[in-house]
Protein backbone atom coordinates (compact mmCIF):
# COMPACT_ATOMS: atom_id res chain seq x y z
CA UNK A 1 0.00 0.00 0.00
CA UNK A 2 2.63 2.57 1.00
CA UNK A 3 4.92 1.50 -1.88
CA UNK A 4 2.42 2.54 -4.54
CA UNK A 5 3.61 5.19 -6.96
CA UNK A 6 1.93 7.02 -9.76
CA UNK A 7 4.03 7.15 -12.93
CA UNK A 8 3.35 10.17 -15.11
CA UNK A 9 4.88 10.37 -18.60
CA UNK A 10 6.34 13.81 -19.28
CA UNK A 11 7.30 14.73 -22.85
CA UNK A 12 11.00 15.43 -23.35
CA UNK A 13 12.21 18.44 -25.35
CA UNK A 14 9.63 19.56 -27.84
CA UNK A 15 10.58 19.05 -31.45
CA UNK A 16 8.86 18.98 -34.81
CA UNK A 17 9.05 15.19 -34.64
CA UNK A 18 5.79 13.28 -34.52
CA UNK A 19 7.50 10.61 -32.40
CA UNK A 20 7.45 12.37 -29.05
CA UNK A 21 9.71 10.79 -26.45
CA UNK A 22 8.54 10.63 -22.85
CA UNK A 23 10.42 10.48 -19.57
CA UNK A 24 8.75 8.88 -16.54
CA UNK A 25 8.17 10.87 -13.35
CA UNK A 26 7.29 8.84 -10.25
CA UNK A 27 4.97 10.52 -7.76
CA UNK A 28 5.40 8.88 -4.35
CA UNK A 29 3.46 9.41 -1.17
CA UNK A 30 4.73 11.62 1.64
CA UNK A 31 4.56 8.61 3.94
CA UNK A 32 6.90 6.64 1.67
CA UNK A 33 9.39 9.51 1.49
CA UNK A 34 9.36 9.87 5.29
CA UNK A 35 9.84 6.13 5.85
CA UNK A 36 12.75 6.02 3.38
CA UNK A 37 14.46 8.89 5.22
CA UNK A 38 13.92 7.27 8.62
CA UNK A 39 15.30 3.94 7.40
CA UNK A 40 18.30 5.32 5.49
CA UNK A 41 19.67 7.61 8.22
CA UNK A 42 20.90 4.82 10.56
CA UNK A 43 22.29 2.86 7.59
CA UNK A 44 24.36 5.69 6.10
CA UNK A 45 27.47 5.26 8.33
CA UNK A 46 27.56 1.52 7.63
CA UNK A 47 27.17 2.02 3.89
CA UNK A 48 29.73 4.85 3.83
CA UNK A 49 32.33 2.59 5.46
CA UNK A 50 31.85 -0.02 2.73
CA UNK A 51 32.19 2.32 -0.27
CA UNK A 52 35.56 2.88 -1.93
CA UNK A 53 36.89 6.41 -1.21
CA UNK A 54 37.46 6.89 -4.94
CA UNK A 55 33.80 6.22 -5.76
CA UNK A 56 32.43 9.53 -7.01
CA UNK A 57 29.14 8.62 -8.67
CA UNK A 58 25.92 8.35 -6.63
CA UNK A 59 27.50 9.86 -3.51
CA UNK A 60 26.48 12.93 -1.61
CA UNK A 61 28.73 15.96 -2.14
CA UNK A 62 30.72 14.13 -4.84
CA UNK A 63 30.62 14.68 -8.57
CA UNK A 64 32.39 13.92 -11.81
CA UNK A 65 34.26 17.19 -11.31
CA UNK A 66 35.89 15.70 -8.19
CA UNK A 67 37.01 12.69 -10.24
CA UNK A 68 38.37 14.96 -13.00
CA UNK A 69 40.34 17.06 -10.49
CA UNK A 70 41.79 13.93 -8.88
CA UNK A 71 42.77 12.58 -12.31
CA UNK A 72 44.36 15.92 -13.25
CA UNK A 73 46.38 16.01 -10.00
CA UNK A 74 47.65 12.46 -10.48
CA UNK A 75 48.73 13.13 -14.09
CA UNK A 76 50.29 16.47 -13.13
CA UNK A 77 52.35 14.88 -10.33
CA UNK A 78 53.44 11.98 -12.54
CA UNK A 79 54.61 14.38 -15.27
CA UNK A 80 56.34 16.61 -12.72
CA UNK A 81 58.42 13.67 -11.43
CA UNK A 82 59.76 12.83 -14.91
N, CA, C and O of each residue as an XYZ file, in Angstrom:
328
protein
N       0.822     -1.187      0.000
C       0.000      0.000      0.000
C       0.872      1.259      0.000
O       0.670      2.139     -0.837
N       1.830      1.361      0.916
C       2.627      2.573      0.997
C       3.727      2.613     -0.052
O       4.408      3.630     -0.182
N       3.920      1.525     -0.811
C       4.920      1.503     -1.879
C       4.308      1.842     -3.236
O       4.997      1.774     -4.254
N       3.053      2.198     -3.266
C       2.421      2.535     -4.540
C       2.929      3.887     -5.032
O       3.089      4.834     -4.261
N       3.177      3.946     -6.333
C       3.609      5.187     -6.963
C       2.753      5.432     -8.192
O       2.222      4.503     -8.802
N       2.637      6.670     -8.531
C       1.933      7.021     -9.758
C       2.994      7.485    -10.755
O       3.733      8.435    -10.494
N       3.059      6.805    -11.894
C       4.028      7.147    -12.933
C       3.338      8.044    -13.957
O       2.315      7.679    -14.536
N       3.916      9.216    -14.166
C       3.352     10.170    -15.112
C       4.359     10.389    -16.238
O       5.489     10.804    -15.983
N       3.961     10.112    -17.485
C       4.879     10.366    -18.603
C       4.933     11.863    -18.924
O       3.902     12.504    -19.127
N       6.144     12.402    -18.964
C       6.340     13.811    -19.277
C       7.107     13.897    -20.593
O       8.167     13.285    -20.726
N       6.592     14.646    -21.569
C       7.305     14.732    -22.847
C       8.665     15.401    -22.680
O       8.810     16.390    -21.962
N       9.665     14.827    -23.370
C      10.998     15.428    -23.352
C      10.986     16.642    -24.262
O       9.917     17.062    -24.704
N      12.133     17.214    -24.550
C      12.213     18.436    -25.350
C      11.280     18.400    -26.559
O      11.225     17.424    -27.308
N      10.565     19.480    -26.715
C       9.630     19.564    -27.843
C      10.409     19.692    -29.145
O      11.383     20.439    -29.239
N       9.965     18.960    -30.126
C      10.578     19.055    -31.451
C       9.481     18.904    -32.496
O       8.334     18.607    -32.163
N       9.834     19.107    -33.740
C       8.861     18.975    -34.813
C       8.565     17.526    -35.132
O       7.758     17.230    -36.013
N       9.212     16.624    -34.419
C       9.050     15.191    -34.641
C       7.667     14.734    -34.184
O       7.158     15.188    -33.160
N       7.076     13.841    -34.947
C       5.790     13.280    -34.523
C       5.994     12.226    -33.446
O       5.089     11.957    -32.655
N       7.189     11.624    -33.414
C       7.501     10.613    -32.403
C       8.005     11.318    -31.149
O       9.207     11.534    -30.990
N       7.095     11.669    -30.278
C       7.449     12.368    -29.051
C       7.978     11.350    -28.048
O       7.371     10.303    -27.822
N       9.123     11.679    -27.452
C       9.708     10.794    -26.449
C       9.269     11.270    -25.067
O       9.170     12.469    -24.808
N       9.009     10.308    -24.193
C       8.540     10.631    -22.852
C       9.534     10.143    -21.808
O      10.195      9.121    -21.990
N       9.628     10.881    -20.722
C      10.420     10.481    -19.571
C       9.475     10.254    -18.407
O       8.573     11.061    -18.184
N       9.662      9.164    -17.651
C       8.748      8.883    -16.543
C       9.072      9.712    -15.297
O      10.240      9.903    -14.958
N       8.053     10.191    -14.636
C       8.169     10.871    -13.355
C       7.351     10.057    -12.360
O       6.167      9.806    -12.584
N       7.982      9.643    -11.260
C       7.287      8.838    -10.251
C       6.826      9.747     -9.110
O       7.637     10.422     -8.476
N       5.551      9.755     -8.864
C       4.970     10.515     -7.758
C       4.771      9.540     -6.600
O       3.973      8.607     -6.690
N       5.507      9.768     -5.511
C       5.402      8.875     -4.354
C       4.682      9.597     -3.216
O       4.583     10.824     -3.200
N       4.197      8.827     -2.294
C       3.460      9.409     -1.169
C       4.425     10.042     -0.168
O       5.597      9.672     -0.100
N       3.926     10.984      0.592
C       4.727     11.620      1.638
C       5.133     10.604      2.689
O       6.229     10.682      3.244
N       4.260      9.656      2.962
C       4.561      8.615      3.943
C       5.760      7.790      3.487
O       6.647      7.490      4.285
N       5.791      7.424      2.211
C       6.898      6.644      1.670
C       8.206      7.419      1.776
O       9.225      6.864      2.185
N       8.183      8.687      1.412
C       9.390      9.509      1.488
C       9.892      9.610      2.927
O      11.096      9.532      3.170
N       8.984      9.782      3.873
C       9.359      9.870      5.286
C       9.954      8.558      5.770
O      10.977      8.561      6.455
N       9.334      7.443      5.427
C       9.842      6.131      5.846
C      11.224      5.863      5.255
O      12.094      5.331      5.945
N      11.437      6.220      3.999
C      12.746      6.022      3.380
C      13.813      6.824      4.115
O      14.912      6.321      4.349
N      13.505      8.058      4.479
C      14.465      8.893      5.215
C      14.764      8.295      6.582
O      15.921      8.243      7.000
N      13.721      7.841      7.284
C      13.921      7.270      8.615
C      14.735      5.981      8.569
O      15.506      5.700      9.487
N      14.571      5.204      7.517
C      15.305      3.944      7.401
C      16.733      4.146      6.911
O      17.625      3.392      7.301
N      16.967      5.135      6.075
C      18.296      5.319      5.492
C      19.266      6.008      6.454
O      20.468      5.748      6.397
N      18.775      6.871      7.325
C      19.670      7.608      8.224
C      20.556      6.700      9.081
O      21.764      6.930      9.131
N      20.017      5.678      9.759
C      20.898      4.817     10.560
C      21.831      3.950      9.704
O      22.875      3.508     10.185
N      21.466      3.707      8.453
C      22.286      2.857      7.587
C      23.432      3.608      6.916
O      24.394      2.980      6.472
N      23.354      4.921      6.832
C      24.363      5.691      6.103
C      25.791      5.468      6.600
O      26.673      5.269      5.765
N      26.077      5.489      7.906
C      27.465      5.263      8.333
C      27.992      3.879      7.938
O      29.162      3.740      7.581
N      27.146      2.876      7.999
C      27.556      1.517      7.629
C      27.856      1.448      6.140
O      28.866      0.878      5.729
N      26.984      2.025      5.340
C      27.169      2.016      3.889
C      28.404      2.824      3.512
O      29.184      2.402      2.658
N      28.588      3.978      4.140
C      29.726      4.846      3.834
C      31.053      4.135      4.095
O      32.015      4.326      3.352
N      31.107      3.324      5.136
C      32.334      2.592      5.464
C      32.655      1.521      4.427
O      33.813      1.126      4.288
N      31.654      1.048      3.704
C      31.848     -0.022      2.727
C      32.200      0.491      1.330
O      32.664     -0.280      0.491
N      31.986      1.770      1.073
C      32.193      2.324     -0.266
C      33.640      2.774     -0.431
O      34.228      3.373      0.469
N      34.201      2.473     -1.595
C      35.564      2.881     -1.933
C      35.680      4.405     -1.876
O      34.788      5.097     -2.368
N      36.753      4.949     -1.290
C      36.888      6.407     -1.206
C      37.008      7.086     -2.571
O      36.790      8.292     -2.685
N      37.352      6.322     -3.597
C      37.457      6.886     -4.942
C      36.188      6.684     -5.760
O      36.197      6.864     -6.978
N      35.110      6.316     -5.104
C      33.801      6.219     -5.756
C      33.190      7.619     -5.756
O      32.937      8.186     -4.693
N      32.956      8.168     -6.928
C      32.429      9.527     -7.007
C      30.962      9.569     -7.409
O      30.236     10.472     -6.994
N      30.520      8.617     -8.199
C      29.137      8.625     -8.666
C      28.185      8.175     -7.556
O      28.536      7.336     -6.727
N      27.006      8.732     -7.551
C      25.924      8.355     -6.633
C      26.305      8.541     -5.167
O      25.849      7.792     -4.303
N      27.147      9.547     -4.890
C      27.503      9.857     -3.510
C      27.201     11.314     -3.239
O      27.324     12.172     -4.114
N      26.806     11.570     -2.012
C      26.485     12.926     -1.611
C      27.753     13.782     -1.599
O      28.809     13.337     -1.148
N      27.636     14.992     -2.090
C      28.732     15.962     -2.138
C      29.927     15.461     -2.945
O      31.062     15.855     -2.678
N      29.682     14.601     -3.922
C      30.716     14.133     -4.844
C      30.173     14.300     -6.250
O      28.965     14.227     -6.476
N      31.079     14.527     -7.195
C      30.624     14.683     -8.573
C      31.710     14.231     -9.528
O      32.807     13.858     -9.113
N      31.395     14.268    -10.801
C      32.391     13.925    -11.812
C      33.507     14.954    -11.826
O      34.625     14.646    -12.239
N      33.223     16.162    -11.385
C      34.259     17.186    -11.308
C      35.329     16.775    -10.294
O      36.517     16.988    -10.537
N      34.929     16.194     -9.171
C      35.895     15.697     -8.187
C      36.799     14.639     -8.805
O      38.009     14.644     -8.578
N      36.222     13.739     -9.580
C      37.005     12.694    -10.242
C      37.961     13.312    -11.257
O      39.109     12.879    -11.359
N      37.513     14.308    -12.003
C      38.369     14.961    -12.996
C      39.532     15.693    -12.331
O      40.654     15.652    -12.835
N      39.281     16.355    -11.217
C      40.345     17.059    -10.491
C      41.359     16.061     -9.945
O      42.565     16.292    -10.038
N      40.890     14.968     -9.382
C      41.793     13.930     -8.881
C      42.657     13.387    -10.016
O      43.869     13.239     -9.860
N      42.039     13.092    -11.149
C      42.772     12.585    -12.315
C      43.817     13.598    -12.771
O      44.957     13.230    -13.054
N      43.437     14.862    -12.843
C      44.365     15.917    -13.251
C      45.556     15.990    -12.294
O      46.700     16.092    -12.739
N      45.298     15.940    -10.991
C      46.377     16.015    -10.003
C      47.331     14.835    -10.117
O      48.544     15.008    -10.001
N      46.803     13.651    -10.340
C      47.652     12.465    -10.485
C      48.540     12.601    -11.716
O      49.747     12.372    -11.638
N      47.954     12.969    -12.847
C      48.728     13.125    -14.087
C      49.759     14.236    -13.935
O      50.902     14.081    -14.363
N      49.371     15.349    -13.332
C      50.290     16.470    -13.127
C      51.490     16.039    -12.292
O      52.629     16.352    -12.640
N      51.250     15.326    -11.195
C      52.346     14.880    -10.329
C      53.223     13.839    -11.003
O      54.435     13.827    -10.787
N      52.640     12.964    -11.814
C      53.439     11.981    -12.544
C      54.337     12.667    -13.574
O      55.501     12.295    -13.723
N      53.811     13.656    -14.278
C      54.605     14.380    -15.273
C      55.680     15.234    -14.613
O      56.766     15.402    -15.168
N      55.386     15.771    -13.439
C      56.342     16.610    -12.717
C      57.559     15.791    -12.279
O      58.681     16.298    -12.276
N      57.338     14.535    -11.912
C      58.417     13.673    -11.429
C      59.336     13.196    -12.548
O      60.430     12.707    -12.265
N      58.930     13.322    -13.796
C      59.764     12.828    -14.907
C      60.809     13.818    -15.312
O      61.588     13.554    -16.228
